[in-house]
Amino acid sequence: MEKTATIQIGDRSYEYPVIVGTENEKAIDIRKLRSDSGYISYDDGYANTGSCTSDITYVDGEKGILRHRGYSIEQLSESSSFMEMVWLLIYGELPRKADFDEFREKVRRGAHVHEDLKHHYLGFPPRSHPMAILSSMLNALGCYYPEMATNNRETDLERFDEAAAVLVSKVRTLAAMAYRNDRGLPYIYPRKDLRYSENFLHMMFSEPYNEFTDIHGLGHALDLFFLLHADHEQNCSTSTVRMVASGGANLFASVSAGVSALWGPLHGGANTAVIQMLEEIRDSGDDGTRFIEMAKSGKSLMMGFGHRVYKNYDPRAKILGNMTDKVLASLGKKDPLLDIARRLEEAALNDDYFISRKLYPNVDFYSGIILKAIGIPMEMFTVMFAIGRMPGWIANWKEIAEAPKGKIHRPRQIYMGKSERDYIPIENR
Ligand code: SDX
């Protein structure tokens, strides 16, 4: 196994240590490259660049492996729960019963928000996107817990456990309030006798004098949805959280930035874009062939397909694909979009354009169909992703905050603009 790597520049060679990860991934530690040689590396999109070492999640994109703190996503989705995943990601181990019971009670009792937070929702114009609202409301939430959002690292770490429980619990409430406010519906207070995901559905869909009752086990399906979205290495939004945290910003501000990053259609916004794509195919009467041709010509993207890391089937997509059938069956529903999705997947996985580029369904390909079946409106799909990803963002913030001598993230660039020139007064231009 090579212990060093040599970079030859002109007649000079530079030797750098090789870092080897738990799963034998290798990296060249070039932290001294610029001071040694005056050169920097260039890697737009960071496809070849490790921004950190981390103990939280491991993805092997070639083999389609996803593990959280060493446990496979298959085992966790079979045997665990979203709340247990939250604890595992944040604290590194599966919880002992006493700890877990205490944590769940804290999350259960902490679902309500300060009454004054309601006023913030009145400031958003009708049809404001709930991701814009959620990002704003997470920072607003931090204002009600100033003792946990001080931007003094030591203090914020001392209050970390409480802040983490506040965010995990209340992100649901803020999301449900955005949904209800937009429809002019009365806010529904959380109940302390309901499990995490059922309580969310209660806050979303109960009406005064007509409580939402989870007769189809949708709470379990949503819990599995949240679990599958909980963390995924240094994806766009998690890297954003780490970037913001590296400057010393508190947990509320950092996850608020993560929500904004997740919103993009190439990232968490893809679950919405997949449904729009499937509906477009359905309404066009096309069997998907024309759409695949458009994707192959570069005129459009097959949303829910492809991944920066997975060059194999995203294991989460496999689980969600199976889950879709179960959720629809439990509701006694059929969804023509599922048939279109299955046909599209079949066609793409047999088409050289997708095979040669190793484009497979990713976590977003089936998730929208499940959310639609549960009754979540499309504009809330990425909010669901954000609720699921909250523990991953919190765990990554903690890694940054606890890093001894943690450095602010400040990438360099290669300037390609104008060289130095003199100012010309406006009368002479
Ligand atoms: C998530 O990083 C994470 O872990 C993210 C995530 C998480 O849990 O946090 O897994 C969640 O964001 C999943 C991805 C959701 N996004 C989508 O489904 C949007 C559609 N996918 C593409 O935009 C794309 O696949 C990305 C953004 C996901 C990945 O893009 P890359 O790694 O930058 O790949 P690329 O754009 O360089 O594509 C390589 C080739 C190109 O063709 P060529 O230039 O070689 O001819 O593959 C093509 C691309 O045009 N390609 C696609 C395609 N994705 C890539 N062609 C058609 N449809 C697609 N979806």
Tab-separated table of C-alpha atoms and ligand atoms in Angstrom:
chain	number	residue	atom	x	y	z
A	1	MET	CA	0.000	0.000	0.000
A	2	GLU	CA	1.538	3.337	-1.010
A	3	LYS	CA	2.230	5.526	2.012
A	4	THR	CA	3.048	8.630	-0.028
A	5	ALA	CA	2.258	10.164	-3.409
A	6	THR	CA	4.707	12.140	-5.492
A	7	ILE	CA	3.731	15.122	-7.624
A	8	GLN	CA	6.257	16.060	-10.288
A	9	ILE	CA	6.193	19.726	-11.383
A	10	GLY	CA	8.920	20.558	-13.859
A	11	ASP	CA	12.186	19.276	-12.490
A	12	ARG	CA	10.920	19.298	-8.911
A	13	SER	CA	9.024	16.540	-7.176
A	14	TYR	CA	6.900	16.877	-4.081
A	15	GLU	CA	5.942	14.022	-1.811
A	16	TYR	CA	2.705	13.946	0.158
A	17	PRO	CA	1.288	11.463	2.692
A	18	VAL	CA	-1.552	9.137	1.678
A	19	ILE	CA	-4.507	8.990	4.074
A	20	VAL	CA	-6.323	5.631	4.171
A	21	GLY	CA	-9.923	5.423	5.429
A	22	THR	CA	-11.675	2.654	7.352
A	23	GLU	CA	-12.955	1.129	4.113
A	24	ASN	CA	-9.592	1.507	2.427
A	25	GLU	CA	-10.443	4.694	0.522
A	26	LYS	CA	-7.298	6.599	-0.182
A	27	ALA	CA	-6.560	10.336	-0.343
A	28	ILE	CA	-3.477	12.380	-1.032
A	29	ASP	CA	-3.005	14.865	1.793
A	30	ILE	CA	-2.092	18.006	-0.196
A	31	ARG	CA	-2.475	20.489	2.643
A	32	LYS	CA	1.106	21.642	2.068
A	33	LEU	CA	0.937	21.727	-1.749
A	34	ARG	CA	0.620	25.508	-2.111
A	35	SER	CA	3.234	26.419	0.476
A	36	ASP	CA	5.627	23.877	-1.107
A	37	SER	CA	5.023	24.535	-4.805
A	38	GLY	CA	2.837	27.637	-5.226
A	39	TYR	CA	0.316	25.409	-7.000
A	40	ILE	CA	-3.238	24.630	-5.868
A	41	SER	CA	-5.463	21.760	-7.019
A	42	TYR	CA	-8.526	22.438	-9.205
A	43	ASP	CA	-11.651	20.275	-8.995
A	44	ASP	CA	-14.871	22.106	-9.833
A	45	GLY	CA	-17.811	20.346	-8.162
A	46	TYR	CA	-15.358	18.621	-5.818
A	47	ALA	CA	-15.883	15.205	-7.451
A	48	ASN	CA	-12.316	14.233	-6.566
A	49	THR	CA	-11.873	16.233	-3.393
A	50	GLY	CA	-12.343	15.175	0.207
A	51	SER	CA	-13.347	18.193	2.321
A	52	CYS	CA	-12.990	16.368	5.631
A	53	THR	CA	-12.627	13.080	7.388
A	54	SER	CA	-15.856	11.896	9.016
A	55	ASP	CA	-17.049	9.012	11.191
A	56	ILE	CA	-20.744	9.321	10.409
A	57	THR	CA	-21.687	7.785	7.042
A	58	TYR	CA	-19.956	5.686	4.422
A	59	VAL	CA	-21.057	5.322	0.801
A	60	ASP	CA	-19.443	2.972	-1.691
A	61	GLY	CA	-20.900	4.304	-4.946
A	62	GLU	CA	-19.506	1.515	-7.093
A	63	LYS	CA	-21.017	-1.223	-4.925
A	64	GLY	CA	-24.184	0.647	-3.905
A	65	ILE	CA	-23.314	0.452	-0.206
A	66	LEU	CA	-24.635	2.914	2.398
A	67	ARG	CA	-23.762	2.562	6.090
A	68	HIS	CA	-24.408	4.853	9.038
A	69	ARG	CA	-21.867	4.490	11.864
A	70	GLY	CA	-21.069	1.057	10.394
A	71	TYR	CA	-24.648	-0.220	10.158
A	72	SER	CA	-26.014	-0.915	6.657
A	73	ILE	CA	-29.066	0.992	5.464
A	74	GLU	CA	-30.700	-2.369	4.760
A	75	GLN	CA	-30.373	-3.459	8.412
A	76	LEU	CA	-31.427	-0.071	9.753
A	77	SER	CA	-34.455	0.188	7.469
A	78	GLU	CA	-35.496	-3.332	8.495
A	79	SER	CA	-34.936	-3.089	12.248
A	80	SER	CA	-34.531	0.510	13.376
A	81	SER	CA	-36.680	3.650	13.536
A	82	PHE	CA	-36.084	7.254	12.543
A	83	MET	CA	-35.683	8.290	16.190
A	84	GLU	CA	-33.065	5.593	16.742
A	85	MET	CA	-31.316	6.696	13.533
A	86	VAL	CA	-31.308	10.262	14.899
A	87	TRP	CA	-29.512	9.103	18.040
A	88	LEU	CA	-27.111	6.849	16.107
A	89	LEU	CA	-26.068	9.602	13.690
A	90	ILE	CA	-25.641	12.264	16.354
A	91	TYR	CA	-24.066	10.215	19.150
A	92	GLY	CA	-22.347	7.465	17.195
A	93	GLU	CA	-23.828	4.388	18.832
A	94	LEU	CA	-27.214	2.683	18.986
A	95	PRO	CA	-28.864	4.043	22.150
A	96	ARG	CA	-29.290	2.083	25.354
A	97	LYS	CA	-32.956	1.788	26.285
A	98	ALA	CA	-32.826	4.247	29.184
A	99	ASP	CA	-31.119	6.914	27.079
A	100	PHE	CA	-33.437	6.307	24.167
A	101	ASP	CA	-36.594	6.516	26.260
A	102	GLU	CA	-35.385	9.803	27.765
A	103	PHE	CA	-34.503	11.224	24.344
A	104	ARG	CA	-37.815	10.202	22.809
A	105	GLU	CA	-39.697	11.752	25.702
A	106	LYS	CA	-37.725	14.985	25.252
A	107	VAL	CA	-38.520	15.050	21.517
A	108	ARG	CA	-42.144	14.130	22.166
A	109	ARG	CA	-42.653	16.831	24.795
A	110	GLY	CA	-40.756	19.424	22.785
A	111	ALA	CA	-42.857	19.486	19.635
A	112	HIS	CA	-44.766	22.705	20.431
A	113	VAL	CA	-43.302	26.072	19.464
A	114	HIS	CA	-43.449	29.502	21.148
A	115	GLU	CA	-46.839	31.055	20.358
A	116	ASP	CA	-45.158	34.184	18.983
A	117	LEU	CA	-43.633	32.149	16.138
A	118	LYS	CA	-47.083	32.114	14.541
A	119	HIS	CA	-46.765	35.804	13.716
A	120	HIS	CA	-43.779	35.135	11.438
A	121	TYR	CA	-45.956	33.069	9.087
A	122	LEU	CA	-48.228	36.059	8.493
A	123	GLY	CA	-45.306	37.864	6.889
A	124	PHE	CA	-45.044	35.388	4.002
A	125	PRO	CA	-47.159	36.133	0.921
A	126	PRO	CA	-49.653	33.420	-0.122
A	127	ARG	CA	-48.109	30.472	-1.973
A	128	SER	CA	-44.642	31.174	-0.567
A	129	HIS	CA	-42.577	28.045	-1.036
A	130	PRO	CA	-42.413	26.036	2.193
A	131	MET	CA	-38.658	25.536	1.773
A	132	ALA	CA	-38.173	29.322	1.878
A	133	ILE	CA	-40.425	29.423	4.932
A	134	LEU	CA	-38.658	26.519	6.658
A	135	SER	CA	-35.206	27.990	6.125
A	136	SER	CA	-36.376	31.315	7.582
A	137	MET	CA	-38.268	29.714	10.461
A	138	LEU	CA	-35.290	27.623	11.570
A	139	ASN	CA	-33.278	30.785	12.071
A	140	ALA	CA	-36.299	32.407	13.718
A	141	LEU	CA	-36.536	29.377	16.045
A	142	GLY	CA	-32.947	29.995	17.107
A	143	CYS	CA	-33.967	33.501	18.206
A	144	TYR	CA	-36.248	31.887	20.800
A	145	TYR	CA	-33.305	29.890	22.137
A	146	PRO	CA	-30.555	32.532	22.242
A	147	GLU	CA	-28.720	30.568	24.920
A	148	MET	CA	-28.235	27.730	22.394
A	149	ALA	CA	-27.448	29.955	19.391
A	150	THR	CA	-24.697	32.192	20.722
A	151	ASN	CA	-22.027	31.622	18.057
A	152	ASN	CA	-19.681	31.043	20.962
A	153	ARG	CA	-18.480	27.560	20.145
A	154	GLU	CA	-17.958	26.443	23.731
A	155	THR	CA	-21.402	27.621	24.822
A	156	ASP	CA	-23.149	26.215	21.764
A	157	LEU	CA	-21.481	22.853	22.391
A	158	GLU	CA	-22.505	22.892	26.045
A	159	ARG	CA	-26.134	23.382	24.948
A	160	PHE	CA	-25.817	21.091	21.917
A	161	ASP	CA	-27.939	18.187	23.210
A	162	GLU	CA	-30.881	20.488	23.941
A	163	ALA	CA	-30.503	22.337	20.630
A	164	ALA	CA	-30.413	19.050	18.723
A	165	ALA	CA	-33.599	17.824	20.422
A	166	VAL	CA	-35.296	21.178	19.796
A	167	LEU	CA	-34.486	21.066	16.079
A	168	VAL	CA	-35.364	17.392	15.555
A	169	SER	CA	-38.673	17.876	17.325
A	170	LYS	CA	-39.764	21.283	16.151
A	171	VAL	CA	-38.764	21.058	12.481
A	172	ARG	CA	-41.947	18.984	12.055
A	173	THR	CA	-44.089	21.608	13.713
A	174	LEU	CA	-42.629	24.461	11.667
A	175	ALA	CA	-43.205	22.437	8.486
A	176	ALA	CA	-46.814	21.572	9.371
A	177	MET	CA	-47.484	25.210	10.280
A	178	ALA	CA	-46.246	26.320	6.850
A	179	TYR	CA	-48.680	23.889	5.229
A	180	ARG	CA	-51.626	24.931	7.412
A	181	ASN	CA	-50.905	28.647	7.191
A	182	ASP	CA	-50.797	28.552	3.408
A	183	ARG	CA	-54.273	27.042	3.358
A	184	GLY	CA	-55.724	29.280	6.033
A	185	LEU	CA	-56.196	26.268	8.284
A	186	PRO	CA	-55.962	26.493	12.088
A	187	TYR	CA	-52.683	25.245	13.530
A	188	ILE	CA	-52.943	21.811	15.104
A	189	TYR	CA	-51.033	21.385	18.344
A	190	PRO	CA	-48.789	18.342	18.680
A	191	ARG	CA	-49.871	15.491	20.928
A	192	LYS	CA	-47.484	13.905	23.387
A	193	ASP	CA	-48.958	10.435	22.975
A	194	LEU	CA	-48.043	10.065	19.295
A	195	ARG	CA	-44.793	8.753	17.812
A	196	TYR	CA	-42.628	11.145	15.800
A	197	SER	CA	-44.009	10.673	12.292
A	198	GLU	CA	-47.617	10.113	13.333
A	199	ASN	CA	-47.472	13.365	15.302
A	200	PHE	CA	-46.339	15.123	12.148
A	201	LEU	CA	-49.247	13.684	10.156
A	202	HIS	CA	-51.555	14.714	12.999
A	203	MET	CA	-50.256	18.313	12.852
A	204	MET	CA	-50.628	18.287	9.083
A	205	PHE	CA	-54.000	16.643	8.594
A	206	SER	CA	-56.095	16.732	11.781
A	207	GLU	CA	-58.982	19.155	11.894
A	208	PRO	CA	-60.614	20.677	14.981
A	209	TYR	CA	-63.089	17.986	16.229
A	210	ASN	CA	-61.748	15.528	13.651
A	211	GLU	CA	-58.404	14.026	14.608
A	212	PHE	CA	-56.259	12.377	11.941
A	213	THR	CA	-56.175	8.654	12.684
A	214	ASP	CA	-53.407	6.671	11.085
A	215	ILE	CA	-55.493	3.680	10.072
A	216	HIS	CA	-53.255	2.746	7.140
A	217	GLY	CA	-49.927	2.784	9.007
A	218	LEU	CA	-48.744	5.824	7.052
A	219	GLY	CA	-46.759	6.960	10.102
A	220	HIS	CA	-44.569	3.871	9.740
A	221	ALA	CA	-44.072	4.544	6.020
A	222	LEU	CA	-43.147	8.166	6.690
A	223	ASP	CA	-40.799	7.084	9.495
A	224	LEU	CA	-38.985	4.821	7.047
A	225	PHE	CA	-38.923	7.664	4.501
A	226	PHE	CA	-37.281	9.957	7.077
A	227	LEU	CA	-34.815	7.214	8.090
A	228	LEU	CA	-33.724	6.690	4.464
A	229	HIS	CA	-33.050	10.402	4.040
A	230	ALA	CA	-31.202	10.895	7.325
A	231	ASP	CA	-27.630	11.368	6.099
A	232	HIS	CA	-25.499	10.838	3.037
A	233	GLU	CA	-21.827	11.872	3.431
A	234	GLN	CA	-20.802	15.269	2.064
A	235	ASN	CA	-23.743	15.960	-0.272
A	236	CYS	CA	-24.460	19.526	-1.333
A	237	SER	CA	-26.612	20.502	1.659
A	238	THR	CA	-24.524	18.722	4.300
A	239	SER	CA	-21.362	20.316	2.924
A	240	THR	CA	-23.193	23.646	3.164
A	241	VAL	CA	-23.990	23.002	6.823
A	242	ARG	CA	-20.328	22.200	7.460
A	243	MET	CA	-19.202	25.275	5.551
A	244	VAL	CA	-21.477	27.556	7.583
A	245	ALA	CA	-20.560	25.787	10.843
A	246	SER	CA	-16.849	26.170	10.085
A	247	GLY	CA	-17.200	29.938	10.478
A	248	GLY	CA	-18.456	29.438	14.037
A	249	ALA	CA	-22.158	29.842	13.225
A	250	ASN	CA	-24.646	28.194	15.563
A	251	LEU	CA	-26.612	25.041	14.810
A	252	PHE	CA	-29.862	26.831	13.886
A	253	ALA	CA	-28.172	29.094	11.335
A	254	SER	CA	-26.235	26.162	9.879
A	255	VAL	CA	-29.238	23.902	9.302
A	256	SER	CA	-31.173	26.862	7.929
A	257	ALA	CA	-28.474	27.155	5.254
A	258	GLY	CA	-28.709	23.402	4.682
A	259	VAL	CA	-32.425	23.771	3.872
A	260	SER	CA	-31.632	26.378	1.231
A	261	ALA	CA	-28.998	24.165	-0.364
A	262	LEU	CA	-31.306	21.132	-0.346
A	263	TRP	CA	-34.032	23.043	-2.214
A	264	GLY	CA	-32.272	22.929	-5.596
A	265	PRO	CA	-33.792	20.572	-8.226
A	266	LEU	CA	-30.456	18.796	-8.732
A	267	HIS	CA	-30.456	17.909	-5.026
A	268	GLY	CA	-33.436	17.583	-2.698
A	269	GLY	CA	-35.773	19.356	-5.077
A	270	ALA	CA	-35.497	16.356	-7.420
A	271	ASN	CA	-38.320	14.459	-5.663
A	272	THR	CA	-40.707	17.171	-6.791
A	273	ALA	CA	-39.155	17.331	-10.270
A	274	VAL	CA	-39.630	13.560	-10.692
A	275	ILE	CA	-43.391	13.829	-10.156
A	276	GLN	CA	-43.556	16.791	-12.558
A	277	MET	CA	-41.642	14.694	-15.098
A	278	LEU	CA	-43.922	11.662	-14.654
A	279	GLU	CA	-47.037	13.836	-14.910
A	280	GLU	CA	-45.671	15.427	-18.078
A	281	ILE	CA	-45.138	11.969	-19.573
A	282	ARG	CA	-48.613	10.848	-18.460
A	283	ASP	CA	-50.290	13.956	-19.901
A	284	SER	CA	-48.352	13.722	-23.162
A	285	GLY	CA	-49.618	10.197	-23.729
A	286	ASP	CA	-46.013	9.225	-24.480
A	287	ASP	CA	-44.785	5.925	-23.063
A	288	GLY	CA	-41.605	7.634	-21.900
A	289	THR	CA	-39.642	6.879	-25.058
A	290	ARG	CA	-39.687	10.501	-26.223
A	291	PHE	CA	-38.621	11.631	-22.784
A	292	ILE	CA	-35.717	9.220	-22.709
A	293	GLU	CA	-34.621	10.435	-26.159
A	294	MET	CA	-34.742	14.038	-24.902
A	295	ALA	CA	-32.643	13.090	-21.869
A	296	LYS	CA	-30.148	11.301	-24.106
A	297	SER	CA	-29.895	14.326	-26.380
A	298	GLY	CA	-29.047	16.512	-23.386
A	299	LYS	CA	-32.249	18.524	-23.824
A	300	SER	CA	-33.526	17.431	-20.413
A	301	LEU	CA	-32.513	15.379	-17.419
A	302	MET	CA	-34.154	12.167	-16.274
A	303	MET	CA	-34.990	13.473	-12.809
A	304	GLY	CA	-34.442	10.961	-10.016
A	305	PHE	CA	-31.709	9.334	-12.078
A	306	GLY	CA	-27.941	9.616	-11.738
A	307	HIS	CA	-25.768	10.437	-8.784
A	308	ARG	CA	-22.377	11.963	-8.155
A	309	VAL	CA	-21.320	9.028	-6.004
A	310	TYR	CA	-23.568	6.052	-6.812
A	311	LYS	CA	-22.503	4.396	-10.048
A	312	ASN	CA	-24.761	1.541	-9.058
A	313	TYR	CA	-28.318	1.330	-7.836
A	314	ASP	CA	-28.878	3.704	-4.873
A	315	PRO	CA	-29.814	1.241	-2.083
A	316	ARG	CA	-32.347	3.756	-0.782
A	317	ALA	CA	-34.126	3.797	-4.162
A	318	LYS	CA	-34.436	0.012	-4.005
A	319	ILE	CA	-36.042	0.155	-0.548
A	320	LEU	CA	-38.302	3.075	-1.525
A	321	GLY	CA	-39.317	1.292	-4.723
A	322	ASN	CA	-40.493	-1.723	-2.714
A	323	MET	CA	-42.126	0.530	-0.147
A	324	THR	CA	-44.187	2.277	-2.813
A	325	ASP	CA	-46.092	-0.905	-3.604
A	326	LYS	CA	-46.780	-1.527	0.099
A	327	VAL	CA	-48.003	2.028	0.772
A	328	LEU	CA	-50.311	2.011	-2.257
A	329	ALA	CA	-51.585	-1.468	-1.325
A	330	SER	CA	-52.279	-0.400	2.279
A	331	LEU	CA	-54.319	2.501	0.908
A	332	GLY	CA	-56.016	0.359	-1.703
A	333	LYS	CA	-54.779	2.871	-4.231
A	334	LYS	CA	-53.159	2.601	-7.651
A	335	ASP	CA	-51.035	5.364	-9.125
A	336	PRO	CA	-50.484	5.438	-12.896
A	337	LEU	CA	-47.315	7.448	-12.219
A	338	LEU	CA	-45.826	4.355	-10.601
A	339	ASP	CA	-46.407	2.321	-13.749
A	340	ILE	CA	-44.784	5.094	-15.798
A	341	ALA	CA	-41.845	5.220	-13.367
A	342	ARG	CA	-41.336	1.476	-13.550
A	343	ARG	CA	-41.463	1.527	-17.360
A	344	LEU	CA	-39.039	4.464	-17.460
A	345	GLU	CA	-36.638	2.683	-15.118
A	346	GLU	CA	-36.809	-0.514	-17.150
A	347	ALA	CA	-36.185	1.317	-20.423
A	348	ALA	CA	-33.353	3.444	-19.054
A	349	LEU	CA	-31.576	0.535	-17.382
A	350	ASN	CA	-31.492	-1.206	-20.733
A	351	ASP	CA	-30.343	1.814	-22.714
A	352	ASP	CA	-26.659	2.236	-23.441
A	353	TYR	CA	-26.762	5.995	-22.787
A	354	PHE	CA	-27.675	5.327	-19.137
A	355	ILE	CA	-25.675	2.128	-18.802
A	356	SER	CA	-22.470	3.702	-20.140
A	357	ARG	CA	-22.842	6.654	-17.769
A	358	LYS	CA	-23.848	4.399	-14.858
A	359	LEU	CA	-27.061	6.304	-14.310
A	360	TYR	CA	-29.415	4.517	-11.934
A	361	PRO	CA	-32.486	5.580	-9.964
A	362	ASN	CA	-31.527	7.590	-6.891
A	363	VAL	CA	-33.322	8.274	-3.616
A	364	ASP	CA	-35.649	10.778	-5.288
A	365	PHE	CA	-37.003	8.545	-8.041
A	366	TYR	CA	-39.748	6.798	-6.066
A	367	SER	CA	-39.996	8.996	-2.986
A	368	GLY	CA	-42.438	11.467	-4.528
A	369	ILE	CA	-44.917	8.710	-5.387
A	370	ILE	CA	-44.907	7.573	-1.758
A	371	LEU	CA	-45.370	11.118	-0.444
A	372	LYS	CA	-48.187	11.712	-2.923
A	373	ALA	CA	-49.906	8.506	-1.744
A	374	ILE	CA	-49.574	9.623	1.896
A	375	GLY	CA	-51.310	12.887	0.931
A	376	ILE	CA	-48.328	15.229	1.208
A	377	PRO	CA	-48.733	18.023	-1.359
A	378	MET	CA	-45.955	18.301	-3.952
A	379	GLU	CA	-44.641	21.630	-2.720
A	380	MET	CA	-43.918	19.937	0.626
A	381	PHE	CA	-41.902	17.015	-0.813
A	382	THR	CA	-38.494	18.638	-0.302
A	383	VAL	CA	-39.567	19.758	3.162
A	384	MET	CA	-40.025	16.039	3.944
A	385	PHE	CA	-36.470	15.460	2.750
A	386	ALA	CA	-35.292	18.282	5.051
A	387	ILE	CA	-37.038	16.768	8.092
A	388	GLY	CA	-35.352	13.438	7.331
A	389	ARG	CA	-31.940	15.043	6.756
A	390	MET	CA	-32.015	17.107	9.951
A	391	PRO	CA	-30.119	14.534	12.089
A	392	GLY	CA	-27.422	14.192	9.446
A	393	TRP	CA	-26.929	17.937	9.337
A	394	ILE	CA	-26.840	18.087	13.158
A	395	ALA	CA	-24.290	15.252	13.364
A	396	ASN	CA	-22.073	16.965	10.786
A	397	TRP	CA	-22.344	20.309	12.591
A	398	LYS	CA	-21.195	18.520	15.783
A	399	GLU	CA	-18.174	17.028	13.977
A	400	ILE	CA	-17.133	20.505	12.825
A	401	ALA	CA	-17.816	22.093	16.227
A	402	GLU	CA	-15.864	19.443	18.118
A	403	ALA	CA	-12.898	19.381	15.741
A	404	PRO	CA	-9.816	20.512	17.640
A	405	LYS	CA	-8.366	23.576	15.857
A	406	GLY	CA	-11.156	23.334	13.237
A	407	LYS	CA	-10.395	25.592	10.273
A	408	ILE	CA	-12.858	27.875	8.517
A	409	HIS	CA	-13.733	26.458	5.079
A	410	ARG	CA	-12.303	28.815	2.511
A	411	PRO	CA	-11.522	27.228	-0.888
A	412	ARG	CA	-9.185	28.981	-3.280
A	413	GLN	CA	-9.838	29.704	-6.973
A	414	ILE	CA	-8.053	30.249	-10.247
A	415	TYR	CA	-8.744	33.839	-11.363
A	416	MET	CA	-9.591	34.047	-15.073
A	417	GLY	CA	-10.795	37.666	-15.133
A	418	LYS	CA	-9.168	40.832	-16.551
A	419	SER	CA	-5.561	41.577	-15.664
A	420	GLU	CA	-4.748	44.874	-13.942
A	421	ARG	CA	-5.980	48.004	-15.755
A	422	ASP	CA	-6.527	51.737	-14.972
A	423	TYR	CA	-9.829	53.306	-13.978
A	424	ILE	CA	-11.466	55.416	-16.701
A	425	PRO	CA	-13.714	58.282	-15.535
A	426	ILE	CA	-17.298	57.970	-16.814
A	427	GLU	CA	-16.992	61.049	-19.117
A	428	ASN	CA	-14.196	59.294	-21.015
A	429	ARG	CA	-15.832	55.867	-21.481
B	1	SDX	C1	-29.679	13.791	-4.199
B	1	SDX	O1	-24.888	13.846	-3.140
B	1	SDX	C2	-25.807	13.192	-2.545
B	1	SDX	O2	-25.555	12.297	-1.768
B	1	SDX	C3	-27.220	13.670	-2.869
B	1	SDX	C4	-28.353	12.827	-2.308
B	1	SDX	C5	-28.404	12.866	-0.788
B	1	SDX	O3	-28.888	11.921	-0.175
B	1	SDX	O4	-28.035	13.941	-0.238
B	1	SDX	O5	-28.190	11.465	-2.704
B	1	SDX	C6	-29.700	13.337	-2.784
B	1	SDX	O6	-29.438	14.940	-4.433
B	1	SDX	C7	-29.883	12.770	-5.287
B	1	SDX	C8	-29.760	13.389	-6.722
B	1	SDX	C9	-31.103	14.024	-7.083
B	1	SDX	N1	-30.969	14.763	-8.361
B	1	SDX	C10	-31.548	14.307	-9.498
B	1	SDX	O7	-32.172	13.239	-9.585
B	1	SDX	C11	-31.383	15.251	-10.686
B	1	SDX	C12	-31.000	14.446	-11.951
B	1	SDX	N2	-29.619	13.987	-11.765
B	1	SDX	C13	-28.578	14.767	-12.379
B	1	SDX	O8	-28.775	16.158	-12.273
B	1	SDX	C14	-27.179	14.293	-11.961
B	1	SDX	O9	-27.175	12.929	-12.103
B	1	SDX	C15	-26.642	14.644	-10.593
B	1	SDX	C16	-26.668	16.106	-10.319
B	1	SDX	C17	-27.380	13.914	-9.520
B	1	SDX	C18	-25.188	14.181	-10.561
B	1	SDX	O10	-24.533	14.926	-11.522
B	1	SDX	P1	-22.952	14.796	-11.781
B	1	SDX	O11	-22.329	13.836	-10.853
B	1	SDX	O12	-22.393	16.176	-11.838
B	1	SDX	O13	-22.888	14.099	-13.172
B	1	SDX	P2	-22.762	14.850	-14.544
B	1	SDX	O14	-23.741	15.985	-14.603
B	1	SDX	O15	-21.329	15.167	-14.777
B	1	SDX	O16	-23.280	13.734	-15.564
B	1	SDX	C19	-22.388	12.821	-16.177
B	1	SDX	C20	-23.049	12.473	-17.506
B	1	SDX	C21	-23.397	13.705	-18.357
B	1	SDX	O17	-23.449	13.279	-19.715
B	1	SDX	P3	-22.114	13.546	-20.649
B	1	SDX	O18	-21.731	14.989	-20.485
B	1	SDX	O19	-21.072	12.582	-20.141
B	1	SDX	O20	-22.592	13.193	-22.054
B	1	SDX	O21	-24.326	11.840	-17.247
B	1	SDX	C22	-25.368	12.667	-17.771
B	1	SDX	C23	-24.803	14.048	-17.960
B	1	SDX	O22	-25.499	14.742	-18.976
B	1	SDX	N3	-26.440	12.661	-16.772
B	1	SDX	C24	-27.727	12.563	-17.070
B	1	SDX	C25	-28.388	12.558	-15.830
B	1	SDX	N4	-27.480	12.664	-14.831
B	1	SDX	C26	-26.276	12.737	-15.434
B	1	SDX	N5	-28.391	12.489	-18.242
B	1	SDX	C27	-29.749	12.409	-18.181
B	1	SDX	N6	-30.455	12.396	-17.023
B	1	SDX	C28	-29.811	12.473	-15.835
B	1	SDX	N7	-30.487	12.475	-14.693
